[in-house]
């Protein structure tokens, strides 16, 4: 098996899982975008995934993402930044990313807005929602989503896309994603165009799709086990 065969087989399995979850939820698979999270894997894998029809690539560290995006510039892919982001990396991220899934504070939104305007680009931003009882792994509390969303919507250079979340460790993802769906619905009443719900990773993509995910972020099930825990 070549790496291309491996990736093709994994991609087929993931697409089947997405289709099955959509069917069970009475949704169309066309409503769910697969974001391939390629962190720790080389640009050559991104290239192979692009060959297999994947257009949306997720990364969680600026330095790694920036290099890979430059290596793959000819492919015209959409780069999704999904990791915690320091304000001083905003300038770099705004140059290659199409979407930032992890906007979790006003200072970051402001830095991204300035950087996007400087780069002459429009950045789509999702508000990362913390579904943990104890904050700590990033994200704003559900009660604070609307005010951050308002700031993003007001900012030149940014476009409010919706919400993103990671299921808390040790909790039933169904319950967590059900809470996220409520947050997303509340956001849509204030911002009808903010329709994206980025939720679901390798182990909980079906639960996320049941509760309305429009974007699933899949790493290991597509690319294999990562060499480092991250
Ligand atoms: C790594 C990562 C993923 C992908 O996780 P897998 O379990 O490998 O599918 C998704 N979202 C974020 C924010 C990540 O950091």
JSON list of C-alpha atoms and ligand atoms in Angstrom, two decimals:
[
{"chain": "A", "resi": 1, "resn": "UNK", "atom": "CA", "xyz": [0.00, 0.00, 0.00]},
{"chain": "A", "resi": 2, "resn": "UNK", "atom": "CA", "xyz": [1.27, 3.42, -0.85]},
{"chain": "A", "resi": 3, "resn": "UNK", "atom": "CA", "xyz": [0.51, 6.40, 1.37]},
{"chain": "A", "resi": 4, "resn": "UNK", "atom": "CA", "xyz": [-2.02, 7.50, -1.24]},
{"chain": "A", "resi": 5, "resn": "UNK", "atom": "CA", "xyz": [-3.82, 4.14, -0.93]},
{"chain": "A", "resi": 6, "resn": "UNK", "atom": "CA", "xyz": [-3.82, 4.47, 2.86]},
{"chain": "A", "resi": 7, "resn": "UNK", "atom": "CA", "xyz": [-5.24, 7.94, 2.79]},
{"chain": "A", "resi": 8, "resn": "UNK", "atom": "CA", "xyz": [-7.81, 7.01, 0.15]},
{"chain": "A", "resi": 9, "resn": "UNK", "atom": "CA", "xyz": [-9.01, 4.08, 2.27]},
{"chain": "A", "resi": 10, "resn": "UNK", "atom": "CA", "xyz": [-9.18, 6.21, 5.43]},
{"chain": "A", "resi": 11, "resn": "UNK", "atom": "CA", "xyz": [-10.98, 8.97, 3.58]},
{"chain": "A", "resi": 12, "resn": "UNK", "atom": "CA", "xyz": [-13.56, 6.52, 2.24]},
{"chain": "A", "resi": 13, "resn": "UNK", "atom": "CA", "xyz": [-14.22, 5.24, 5.78]},
{"chain": "A", "resi": 14, "resn": "UNK", "atom": "CA", "xyz": [-14.56, 8.73, 7.20]},
{"chain": "A", "resi": 15, "resn": "UNK", "atom": "CA", "xyz": [-16.89, 9.79, 4.39]},
{"chain": "A", "resi": 16, "resn": "UNK", "atom": "CA", "xyz": [-19.01, 6.67, 5.04]},
{"chain": "A", "resi": 17, "resn": "UNK", "atom": "CA", "xyz": [-19.24, 7.57, 8.74]},
{"chain": "A", "resi": 18, "resn": "UNK", "atom": "CA", "xyz": [-20.29, 11.09, 7.85]},
{"chain": "A", "resi": 19, "resn": "UNK", "atom": "CA", "xyz": [-22.89, 9.80, 5.40]},
{"chain": "A", "resi": 20, "resn": "UNK", "atom": "CA", "xyz": [-24.24, 7.29, 7.96]},
{"chain": "A", "resi": 21, "resn": "UNK", "atom": "CA", "xyz": [-24.49, 9.92, 10.69]},
{"chain": "A", "resi": 22, "resn": "UNK", "atom": "CA", "xyz": [-26.22, 12.30, 8.27]},
{"chain": "A", "resi": 23, "resn": "UNK", "atom": "CA", "xyz": [-28.69, 9.61, 7.21]},
{"chain": "A", "resi": 24, "resn": "UNK", "atom": "CA", "xyz": [-29.49, 8.81, 10.86]},
{"chain": "A", "resi": 25, "resn": "UNK", "atom": "CA", "xyz": [-30.03, 12.51, 11.58]},
{"chain": "A", "resi": 26, "resn": "UNK", "atom": "CA", "xyz": [-32.10, 13.09, 8.46]},
{"chain": "A", "resi": 27, "resn": "UNK", "atom": "CA", "xyz": [-29.47, 15.44, 7.09]},
{"chain": "A", "resi": 28, "resn": "UNK", "atom": "CA", "xyz": [-27.78, 15.56, 3.71]},
{"chain": "A", "resi": 29, "resn": "UNK", "atom": "CA", "xyz": [-24.03, 14.74, 3.63]},
{"chain": "A", "resi": 30, "resn": "UNK", "atom": "CA", "xyz": [-23.63, 17.89, 1.56]},
{"chain": "A", "resi": 31, "resn": "UNK", "atom": "CA", "xyz": [-24.36, 19.89, 4.73]},
{"chain": "A", "resi": 32, "resn": "UNK", "atom": "CA", "xyz": [-21.18, 18.64, 6.41]},
{"chain": "A", "resi": 33, "resn": "UNK", "atom": "CA", "xyz": [-17.70, 19.76, 5.38]},
{"chain": "A", "resi": 34, "resn": "UNK", "atom": "CA", "xyz": [-14.74, 17.57, 6.23]},
{"chain": "A", "resi": 35, "resn": "UNK", "atom": "CA", "xyz": [-11.74, 19.49, 7.53]},
{"chain": "A", "resi": 36, "resn": "UNK", "atom": "CA", "xyz": [-8.64, 17.27, 7.44]},
{"chain": "A", "resi": 37, "resn": "UNK", "atom": "CA", "xyz": [-6.49, 18.10, 10.46]},
{"chain": "A", "resi": 38, "resn": "UNK", "atom": "CA", "xyz": [-2.95, 17.46, 9.25]},
{"chain": "A", "resi": 39, "resn": "UNK", "atom": "CA", "xyz": [-0.96, 18.66, 12.27]},
{"chain": "A", "resi": 40, "resn": "UNK", "atom": "CA", "xyz": [2.31, 16.72, 12.75]},
{"chain": "A", "resi": 41, "resn": "UNK", "atom": "CA", "xyz": [1.95, 15.24, 9.23]},
{"chain": "A", "resi": 42, "resn": "UNK", "atom": "CA", "xyz": [4.01, 16.51, 6.28]},
{"chain": "A", "resi": 43, "resn": "UNK", "atom": "CA", "xyz": [2.97, 18.78, 3.44]},
{"chain": "A", "resi": 44, "resn": "UNK", "atom": "CA", "xyz": [3.25, 15.74, 1.15]},
{"chain": "A", "resi": 45, "resn": "UNK", "atom": "CA", "xyz": [0.18, 14.30, 2.93]},
{"chain": "A", "resi": 46, "resn": "UNK", "atom": "CA", "xyz": [-1.71, 17.53, 2.34]},
{"chain": "A", "resi": 47, "resn": "UNK", "atom": "CA", "xyz": [-0.86, 17.20, -1.34]},
{"chain": "A", "resi": 48, "resn": "UNK", "atom": "CA", "xyz": [-2.16, 13.62, -1.46]},
{"chain": "A", "resi": 49, "resn": "UNK", "atom": "CA", "xyz": [-5.37, 14.59, 0.34]},
{"chain": "A", "resi": 50, "resn": "UNK", "atom": "CA", "xyz": [-5.85, 17.40, -2.18]},
{"chain": "A", "resi": 51, "resn": "UNK", "atom": "CA", "xyz": [-5.40, 14.84, -4.96]},
{"chain": "A", "resi": 52, "resn": "UNK", "atom": "CA", "xyz": [-8.21, 12.85, -3.31]},
{"chain": "A", "resi": 53, "resn": "UNK", "atom": "CA", "xyz": [-10.50, 15.86, -3.36]},
{"chain": "A", "resi": 54, "resn": "UNK", "atom": "CA", "xyz": [-10.03, 17.31, 0.14]},
{"chain": "A", "resi": 55, "resn": "UNK", "atom": "CA", "xyz": [-10.00, 21.12, -0.02]},
{"chain": "A", "resi": 56, "resn": "UNK", "atom": "CA", "xyz": [-10.16, 22.05, 3.67]},
{"chain": "A", "resi": 57, "resn": "UNK", "atom": "CA", "xyz": [-7.06, 21.60, 5.79]},
{"chain": "A", "resi": 58, "resn": "UNK", "atom": "CA", "xyz": [-6.85, 22.17, 9.56]},
{"chain": "A", "resi": 59, "resn": "UNK", "atom": "CA", "xyz": [-3.76, 23.03, 11.59]},
{"chain": "A", "resi": 60, "resn": "UNK", "atom": "CA", "xyz": [-3.24, 24.07, 15.20]},
{"chain": "A", "resi": 61, "resn": "UNK", "atom": "CA", "xyz": [0.21, 25.68, 15.30]},
{"chain": "A", "resi": 62, "resn": "UNK", "atom": "CA", "xyz": [1.16, 28.75, 13.34]},
{"chain": "A", "resi": 63, "resn": "UNK", "atom": "CA", "xyz": [4.74, 27.86, 12.55]},
{"chain": "A", "resi": 64, "resn": "UNK", "atom": "CA", "xyz": [3.86, 24.45, 11.18]},
{"chain": "A", "resi": 65, "resn": "UNK", "atom": "CA", "xyz": [0.77, 25.69, 9.37]},
{"chain": "A", "resi": 66, "resn": "UNK", "atom": "CA", "xyz": [2.53, 28.63, 7.78]},
{"chain": "A", "resi": 67, "resn": "UNK", "atom": "CA", "xyz": [5.26, 26.41, 6.32]},
{"chain": "A", "resi": 68, "resn": "UNK", "atom": "CA", "xyz": [2.82, 23.84, 4.99]},
{"chain": "A", "resi": 69, "resn": "UNK", "atom": "CA", "xyz": [0.53, 26.47, 3.51]},
{"chain": "A", "resi": 70, "resn": "UNK", "atom": "CA", "xyz": [3.53, 27.97, 1.69]},
{"chain": "A", "resi": 71, "resn": "UNK", "atom": "CA", "xyz": [4.60, 24.52, 0.43]},
{"chain": "A", "resi": 72, "resn": "UNK", "atom": "CA", "xyz": [1.09, 23.91, -0.89]},
{"chain": "A", "resi": 73, "resn": "UNK", "atom": "CA", "xyz": [0.34, 27.38, -2.19]},
{"chain": "A", "resi": 74, "resn": "UNK", "atom": "CA", "xyz": [-0.19, 26.12, -5.75]},
{"chain": "A", "resi": 75, "resn": "UNK", "atom": "CA", "xyz": [-3.11, 23.93, -4.58]},
{"chain": "A", "resi": 76, "resn": "UNK", "atom": "CA", "xyz": [-5.37, 26.82, -3.58]},
{"chain": "A", "resi": 77, "resn": "UNK", "atom": "CA", "xyz": [-6.67, 25.05, -0.46]},
{"chain": "A", "resi": 78, "resn": "UNK", "atom": "CA", "xyz": [-8.65, 26.55, 2.40]},
{"chain": "A", "resi": 79, "resn": "UNK", "atom": "CA", "xyz": [-6.57, 26.57, 5.59]},
{"chain": "A", "resi": 80, "resn": "UNK", "atom": "CA", "xyz": [-8.45, 26.36, 8.87]},
{"chain": "A", "resi": 81, "resn": "UNK", "atom": "CA", "xyz": [-6.65, 27.42, 12.03]},
{"chain": "A", "resi": 82, "resn": "UNK", "atom": "CA", "xyz": [-8.12, 25.31, 14.85]},
{"chain": "A", "resi": 83, "resn": "UNK", "atom": "CA", "xyz": [-5.69, 25.69, 17.77]},
{"chain": "A", "resi": 84, "resn": "UNK", "atom": "CA", "xyz": [-5.26, 28.12, 20.61]},
{"chain": "A", "resi": 85, "resn": "UNK", "atom": "CA", "xyz": [-3.85, 31.27, 19.11]},
{"chain": "A", "resi": 86, "resn": "UNK", "atom": "CA", "xyz": [-1.58, 33.86, 20.69]},
{"chain": "A", "resi": 87, "resn": "UNK", "atom": "CA", "xyz": [-2.32, 37.43, 19.72]},
{"chain": "A", "resi": 88, "resn": "UNK", "atom": "CA", "xyz": [1.22, 37.91, 18.40]},
{"chain": "A", "resi": 89, "resn": "UNK", "atom": "CA", "xyz": [0.62, 35.17, 15.82]},
{"chain": "A", "resi": 90, "resn": "UNK", "atom": "CA", "xyz": [-2.43, 36.89, 14.36]},
{"chain": "A", "resi": 91, "resn": "UNK", "atom": "CA", "xyz": [-0.44, 38.65, 11.65]},
{"chain": "A", "resi": 92, "resn": "UNK", "atom": "CA", "xyz": [1.02, 35.42, 10.38]},
{"chain": "A", "resi": 93, "resn": "UNK", "atom": "CA", "xyz": [-2.23, 33.46, 10.51]},
{"chain": "A", "resi": 94, "resn": "UNK", "atom": "CA", "xyz": [-4.14, 36.19, 8.68]},
{"chain": "A", "resi": 95, "resn": "UNK", "atom": "CA", "xyz": [-1.86, 35.75, 5.68]},
{"chain": "A", "resi": 96, "resn": "UNK", "atom": "CA", "xyz": [-2.70, 32.11, 4.90]},
{"chain": "A", "resi": 97, "resn": "UNK", "atom": "CA", "xyz": [-5.83, 31.11, 6.84]},
{"chain": "A", "resi": 98, "resn": "UNK", "atom": "CA", "xyz": [-9.32, 31.27, 5.38]},
{"chain": "A", "resi": 99, "resn": "UNK", "atom": "CA", "xyz": [-10.98, 30.45, 8.70]},
{"chain": "A", "resi": 100, "resn": "UNK", "atom": "CA", "xyz": [-9.96, 30.77, 12.35]},
{"chain": "A", "resi": 101, "resn": "UNK", "atom": "CA", "xyz": [-12.05, 28.37, 14.44]},
{"chain": "A", "resi": 102, "resn": "UNK", "atom": "CA", "xyz": [-10.61, 29.35, 17.80]},
{"chain": "A", "resi": 103, "resn": "UNK", "atom": "CA", "xyz": [-11.46, 32.98, 18.47]},
{"chain": "A", "resi": 104, "resn": "UNK", "atom": "CA", "xyz": [-11.95, 33.10, 22.22]},
{"chain": "A", "resi": 105, "resn": "UNK", "atom": "CA", "xyz": [-11.29, 36.68, 23.35]},
{"chain": "A", "resi": 106, "resn": "UNK", "atom": "CA", "xyz": [-11.82, 40.26, 22.18]},
{"chain": "A", "resi": 107, "resn": "UNK", "atom": "CA", "xyz": [-8.07, 41.02, 22.01]},
{"chain": "A", "resi": 108, "resn": "UNK", "atom": "CA", "xyz": [-7.57, 38.16, 19.58]},
{"chain": "A", "resi": 109, "resn": "UNK", "atom": "CA", "xyz": [-10.51, 39.30, 17.43]},
{"chain": "A", "resi": 110, "resn": "UNK", "atom": "CA", "xyz": [-9.03, 42.80, 17.35]},
{"chain": "A", "resi": 111, "resn": "UNK", "atom": "CA", "xyz": [-5.56, 41.52, 16.42]},
{"chain": "A", "resi": 112, "resn": "UNK", "atom": "CA", "xyz": [-6.98, 39.32, 13.66]},
{"chain": "A", "resi": 113, "resn": "UNK", "atom": "CA", "xyz": [-9.08, 42.20, 12.32]},
{"chain": "A", "resi": 114, "resn": "UNK", "atom": "CA", "xyz": [-6.07, 44.47, 12.10]},
{"chain": "A", "resi": 115, "resn": "UNK", "atom": "CA", "xyz": [-3.95, 41.75, 10.52]},
{"chain": "A", "resi": 116, "resn": "UNK", "atom": "CA", "xyz": [-6.61, 40.81, 7.98]},
{"chain": "A", "resi": 117, "resn": "UNK", "atom": "CA", "xyz": [-7.10, 44.43, 6.99]},
{"chain": "A", "resi": 118, "resn": "UNK", "atom": "CA", "xyz": [-3.33, 44.84, 6.57]},
{"chain": "A", "resi": 119, "resn": "UNK", "atom": "CA", "xyz": [-3.14, 41.72, 4.44]},
{"chain": "A", "resi": 120, "resn": "UNK", "atom": "CA", "xyz": [-6.12, 42.90, 2.37]},
{"chain": "A", "resi": 121, "resn": "UNK", "atom": "CA", "xyz": [-7.99, 39.75, 3.27]},
{"chain": "A", "resi": 122, "resn": "UNK", "atom": "CA", "xyz": [-11.26, 38.77, 4.89]},
{"chain": "A", "resi": 123, "resn": "UNK", "atom": "CA", "xyz": [-10.98, 36.18, 7.66]},
{"chain": "A", "resi": 124, "resn": "UNK", "atom": "CA", "xyz": [-13.91, 34.02, 8.62]},
{"chain": "A", "resi": 125, "resn": "UNK", "atom": "CA", "xyz": [-13.99, 33.65, 12.41]},
{"chain": "A", "resi": 126, "resn": "UNK", "atom": "CA", "xyz": [-15.77, 31.18, 14.65]},
{"chain": "A", "resi": 127, "resn": "UNK", "atom": "CA", "xyz": [-16.31, 31.79, 18.35]},
{"chain": "A", "resi": 128, "resn": "UNK", "atom": "CA", "xyz": [-14.83, 28.92, 20.31]},
{"chain": "A", "resi": 129, "resn": "UNK", "atom": "CA", "xyz": [-17.30, 27.87, 22.99]},
{"chain": "A", "resi": 130, "resn": "UNK", "atom": "CA", "xyz": [-16.16, 26.16, 26.16]},
{"chain": "A", "resi": 131, "resn": "UNK", "atom": "CA", "xyz": [-18.44, 23.22, 26.94]},
{"chain": "A", "resi": 132, "resn": "UNK", "atom": "CA", "xyz": [-16.47, 22.37, 30.08]},
{"chain": "A", "resi": 133, "resn": "UNK", "atom": "CA", "xyz": [-17.87, 23.19, 33.49]},
{"chain": "A", "resi": 134, "resn": "UNK", "atom": "CA", "xyz": [-14.32, 24.28, 34.35]},
{"chain": "A", "resi": 135, "resn": "UNK", "atom": "CA", "xyz": [-12.84, 26.63, 31.75]},
{"chain": "A", "resi": 136, "resn": "UNK", "atom": "CA", "xyz": [-9.23, 25.98, 30.81]},
{"chain": "A", "resi": 137, "resn": "UNK", "atom": "CA", "xyz": [-9.03, 24.29, 27.45]},
{"chain": "A", "resi": 138, "resn": "UNK", "atom": "CA", "xyz": [-9.96, 27.45, 25.60]},
{"chain": "A", "resi": 139, "resn": "UNK", "atom": "CA", "xyz": [-13.24, 28.92, 24.58]},
{"chain": "A", "resi": 140, "resn": "UNK", "atom": "CA", "xyz": [-15.69, 31.40, 26.03]},
{"chain": "A", "resi": 141, "resn": "UNK", "atom": "CA", "xyz": [-18.55, 30.44, 28.30]},
{"chain": "A", "resi": 142, "resn": "UNK", "atom": "CA", "xyz": [-21.87, 30.04, 26.49]},
{"chain": "A", "resi": 143, "resn": "UNK", "atom": "CA", "xyz": [-23.16, 33.24, 28.15]},
{"chain": "A", "resi": 144, "resn": "UNK", "atom": "CA", "xyz": [-20.31, 35.26, 26.63]},
{"chain": "A", "resi": 145, "resn": "UNK", "atom": "CA", "xyz": [-20.63, 34.02, 23.05]},
{"chain": "A", "resi": 146, "resn": "UNK", "atom": "CA", "xyz": [-22.95, 36.76, 21.87]},
{"chain": "A", "resi": 147, "resn": "UNK", "atom": "CA", "xyz": [-20.82, 39.69, 22.97]},
{"chain": "A", "resi": 148, "resn": "UNK", "atom": "CA", "xyz": [-17.68, 38.28, 21.32]},
{"chain": "A", "resi": 149, "resn": "UNK", "atom": "CA", "xyz": [-19.71, 37.44, 18.21]},
{"chain": "A", "resi": 150, "resn": "UNK", "atom": "CA", "xyz": [-20.96, 41.03, 18.06]},
{"chain": "A", "resi": 151, "resn": "UNK", "atom": "CA", "xyz": [-17.37, 42.30, 18.16]},
{"chain": "A", "resi": 152, "resn": "UNK", "atom": "CA", "xyz": [-16.33, 39.98, 15.34]},
{"chain": "A", "resi": 153, "resn": "UNK", "atom": "CA", "xyz": [-19.36, 40.95, 13.26]},
{"chain": "A", "resi": 154, "resn": "UNK", "atom": "CA", "xyz": [-18.55, 44.64, 13.72]},
{"chain": "A", "resi": 155, "resn": "UNK", "atom": "CA", "xyz": [-14.86, 44.34, 12.85]},
{"chain": "A", "resi": 156, "resn": "UNK", "atom": "CA", "xyz": [-13.62, 45.26, 9.38]},
{"chain": "A", "resi": 157, "resn": "UNK", "atom": "CA", "xyz": [-11.64, 42.38, 7.94]},
{"chain": "A", "resi": 158, "resn": "UNK", "atom": "CA", "xyz": [-13.56, 39.70, 9.86]},
{"chain": "A", "resi": 159, "resn": "UNK", "atom": "CA", "xyz": [-16.65, 37.78, 8.95]},
{"chain": "A", "resi": 160, "resn": "UNK", "atom": "CA", "xyz": [-18.59, 36.00, 11.69]},
{"chain": "A", "resi": 161, "resn": "UNK", "atom": "CA", "xyz": [-18.99, 32.36, 10.66]},
{"chain": "A", "resi": 162, "resn": "UNK", "atom": "CA", "xyz": [-20.51, 30.67, 13.72]},
{"chain": "A", "resi": 163, "resn": "UNK", "atom": "CA", "xyz": [-19.25, 28.58, 16.62]},
{"chain": "A", "resi": 164, "resn": "UNK", "atom": "CA", "xyz": [-16.68, 25.89, 17.31]},
{"chain": "A", "resi": 165, "resn": "UNK", "atom": "CA", "xyz": [-16.23, 23.54, 20.25]},
{"chain": "A", "resi": 166, "resn": "UNK", "atom": "CA", "xyz": [-14.31, 20.53, 21.48]},
{"chain": "A", "resi": 167, "resn": "UNK", "atom": "CA", "xyz": [-16.24, 17.97, 23.53]},
{"chain": "A", "resi": 168, "resn": "UNK", "atom": "CA", "xyz": [-15.08, 17.95, 27.15]},
{"chain": "A", "resi": 169, "resn": "UNK", "atom": "CA", "xyz": [-12.99, 14.99, 28.27]},
{"chain": "A", "resi": 170, "resn": "UNK", "atom": "CA", "xyz": [-14.95, 12.41, 30.20]},
{"chain": "A", "resi": 171, "resn": "UNK", "atom": "CA", "xyz": [-18.39, 13.70, 29.29]},
{"chain": "A", "resi": 172, "resn": "UNK", "atom": "CA", "xyz": [-20.94, 12.20, 26.92]},
{"chain": "A", "resi": 173, "resn": "UNK", "atom": "CA", "xyz": [-20.33, 14.13, 23.68]},
{"chain": "A", "resi": 174, "resn": "UNK", "atom": "CA", "xyz": [-24.04, 13.91, 22.83]},
{"chain": "A", "resi": 175, "resn": "UNK", "atom": "CA", "xyz": [-24.90, 16.09, 25.83]},
{"chain": "A", "resi": 176, "resn": "UNK", "atom": "CA", "xyz": [-22.08, 18.52, 25.17]},
{"chain": "A", "resi": 177, "resn": "UNK", "atom": "CA", "xyz": [-22.96, 18.95, 21.49]},
{"chain": "A", "resi": 178, "resn": "UNK", "atom": "CA", "xyz": [-26.62, 19.35, 22.38]},
{"chain": "A", "resi": 179, "resn": "UNK", "atom": "CA", "xyz": [-25.63, 22.34, 24.52]},
{"chain": "A", "resi": 180, "resn": "UNK", "atom": "CA", "xyz": [-23.52, 23.65, 21.63]},
{"chain": "A", "resi": 181, "resn": "UNK", "atom": "CA", "xyz": [-26.51, 23.37, 19.29]},
{"chain": "A", "resi": 182, "resn": "UNK", "atom": "CA", "xyz": [-28.51, 25.62, 21.62]},
{"chain": "A", "resi": 183, "resn": "UNK", "atom": "CA", "xyz": [-25.71, 28.18, 21.71]},
{"chain": "A", "resi": 184, "resn": "UNK", "atom": "CA", "xyz": [-25.51, 28.05, 17.91]},
{"chain": "A", "resi": 185, "resn": "UNK", "atom": "CA", "xyz": [-29.27, 28.56, 17.59]},
{"chain": "A", "resi": 186, "resn": "UNK", "atom": "CA", "xyz": [-29.18, 31.57, 19.91]},
{"chain": "A", "resi": 187, "resn": "UNK", "atom": "CA", "xyz": [-26.32, 33.04, 17.90]},
{"chain": "A", "resi": 188, "resn": "UNK", "atom": "CA", "xyz": [-28.27, 32.60, 14.67]},
{"chain": "A", "resi": 189, "resn": "UNK", "atom": "CA", "xyz": [-31.20, 34.60, 16.00]},
{"chain": "A", "resi": 190, "resn": "UNK", "atom": "CA", "xyz": [-28.85, 37.59, 16.39]},
{"chain": "A", "resi": 191, "resn": "UNK", "atom": "CA", "xyz": [-26.63, 36.80, 13.38]},
{"chain": "A", "resi": 192, "resn": "UNK", "atom": "CA", "xyz": [-28.59, 34.74, 10.82]},
{"chain": "A", "resi": 193, "resn": "UNK", "atom": "CA", "xyz": [-25.58, 34.31, 8.52]},
{"chain": "A", "resi": 194, "resn": "UNK", "atom": "CA", "xyz": [-23.45, 32.74, 11.27]},
{"chain": "A", "resi": 195, "resn": "UNK", "atom": "CA", "xyz": [-24.49, 29.21, 10.39]},
{"chain": "A", "resi": 196, "resn": "UNK", "atom": "CA", "xyz": [-21.29, 27.24, 10.90]},
{"chain": "A", "resi": 197, "resn": "UNK", "atom": "CA", "xyz": [-21.02, 24.73, 13.72]},
{"chain": "A", "resi": 198, "resn": "UNK", "atom": "CA", "xyz": [-17.51, 23.28, 13.87]},
{"chain": "A", "resi": 199, "resn": "UNK", "atom": "CA", "xyz": [-17.71, 20.22, 16.09]},
{"chain": "A", "resi": 200, "resn": "UNK", "atom": "CA", "xyz": [-16.71, 16.60, 16.00]},
{"chain": "A", "resi": 201, "resn": "UNK", "atom": "CA", "xyz": [-13.30, 14.96, 15.83]},
{"chain": "A", "resi": 202, "resn": "UNK", "atom": "CA", "xyz": [-12.25, 11.39, 15.04]},
{"chain": "A", "resi": 203, "resn": "UNK", "atom": "CA", "xyz": [-13.99, 9.84, 18.06]},
{"chain": "A", "resi": 204, "resn": "UNK", "atom": "CA", "xyz": [-17.19, 11.86, 18.22]},
{"chain": "A", "resi": 205, "resn": "UNK", "atom": "CA", "xyz": [-18.06, 12.93, 14.70]},
{"chain": "A", "resi": 206, "resn": "UNK", "atom": "CA", "xyz": [-21.40, 11.08, 14.67]},
{"chain": "A", "resi": 207, "resn": "UNK", "atom": "CA", "xyz": [-22.59, 12.77, 17.87]},
{"chain": "A", "resi": 208, "resn": "UNK", "atom": "CA", "xyz": [-21.57, 16.14, 16.44]},
{"chain": "A", "resi": 209, "resn": "UNK", "atom": "CA", "xyz": [-23.46, 15.55, 13.20]},
{"chain": "A", "resi": 210, "resn": "UNK", "atom": "CA", "xyz": [-26.55, 14.46, 15.16]},
{"chain": "A", "resi": 211, "resn": "UNK", "atom": "CA", "xyz": [-26.45, 17.86, 16.86]},
{"chain": "A", "resi": 212, "resn": "UNK", "atom": "CA", "xyz": [-25.99, 19.96, 13.77]},
{"chain": "A", "resi": 213, "resn": "UNK", "atom": "CA", "xyz": [-22.25, 20.13, 13.03]},
{"chain": "A", "resi": 214, "resn": "UNK", "atom": "CA", "xyz": [-21.57, 21.71, 9.65]},
{"chain": "A", "resi": 215, "resn": "UNK", "atom": "CA", "xyz": [-17.80, 21.14, 9.88]},
{"chain": "A", "resi": 216, "resn": "UNK", "atom": "CA", "xyz": [-16.06, 18.12, 11.36]},
{"chain": "A", "resi": 217, "resn": "UNK", "atom": "CA", "xyz": [-12.34, 18.29, 12.12]},
{"chain": "A", "resi": 218, "resn": "UNK", "atom": "CA", "xyz": [-10.77, 14.90, 11.54]},
{"chain": "A", "resi": 219, "resn": "UNK", "atom": "CA", "xyz": [-7.12, 14.04, 12.20]},
{"chain": "A", "resi": 220, "resn": "UNK", "atom": "CA", "xyz": [-6.25, 10.52, 13.33]},
{"chain": "A", "resi": 221, "resn": "UNK", "atom": "CA", "xyz": [-8.95, 8.64, 11.47]},
{"chain": "A", "resi": 222, "resn": "UNK", "atom": "CA", "xyz": [-7.69, 10.14, 8.23]},
{"chain": "A", "resi": 223, "resn": "UNK", "atom": "CA", "xyz": [-3.95, 10.40, 8.72]},
{"chain": "A", "resi": 224, "resn": "UNK", "atom": "CA", "xyz": [-3.23, 7.84, 11.40]},
{"chain": "A", "resi": 225, "resn": "UNK", "atom": "CA", "xyz": [-1.94, 8.08, 14.93]},
{"chain": "A", "resi": 226, "resn": "UNK", "atom": "CA", "xyz": [0.12, 11.20, 15.59]},
{"chain": "A", "resi": 227, "resn": "UNK", "atom": "CA", "xyz": [3.70, 10.68, 16.72]},
{"chain": "A", "resi": 228, "resn": "UNK", "atom": "CA", "xyz": [3.31, 13.05, 19.67]},
{"chain": "A", "resi": 229, "resn": "UNK", "atom": "CA", "xyz": [0.47, 13.64, 22.08]},
{"chain": "A", "resi": 230, "resn": "UNK", "atom": "CA", "xyz": [-0.90, 17.03, 21.10]},
{"chain": "B", "resi": 1, "resn": "LIG", "atom": "C1", "xyz": [-6.08, 17.74, 16.62]},
{"chain": "B", "resi": 1, "resn": "LIG", "atom": "C2", "xyz": [-7.38, 18.42, 16.57]},
{"chain": "B", "resi": 1, "resn": "LIG", "atom": "C3", "xyz": [-8.47, 17.82, 15.89]},
{"chain": "B", "resi": 1, "resn": "LIG", "atom": "C4", "xyz": [-8.40, 16.44, 15.25]},
{"chain": "B", "resi": 1, "resn": "LIG", "atom": "O1", "xyz": [-8.43, 15.49, 16.26]},
{"chain": "B", "resi": 1, "resn": "LIG", "atom": "P1", "xyz": [-8.50, 13.91, 15.95]},
{"chain": "B", "resi": 1, "resn": "LIG", "atom": "O2", "xyz": [-8.92, 13.33, 17.23]},
{"chain": "B", "resi": 1, "resn": "LIG", "atom": "O3", "xyz": [-7.13, 13.51, 15.51]},
{"chain": "B", "resi": 1, "resn": "LIG", "atom": "O4", "xyz": [-9.49, 13.70, 14.87]},
{"chain": "B", "resi": 1, "resn": "LIG", "atom": "C5", "xyz": [-9.65, 18.53, 15.84]},
{"chain": "B", "resi": 1, "resn": "LIG", "atom": "N1", "xyz": [-9.79, 19.74, 16.44]},
{"chain": "B", "resi": 1, "resn": "LIG", "atom": "C6", "xyz": [-8.78, 20.34, 17.08]},
{"chain": "B", "resi": 1, "resn": "LIG", "atom": "C7", "xyz": [-9.00, 21.67, 17.70]},
{"chain": "B", "resi": 1, "resn": "LIG", "atom": "C8", "xyz": [-7.54, 19.70, 17.18]},
{"chain": "B", "resi": 1, "resn": "LIG", "atom": "O5", "xyz": [-6.54, 20.29, 17.84]}
]
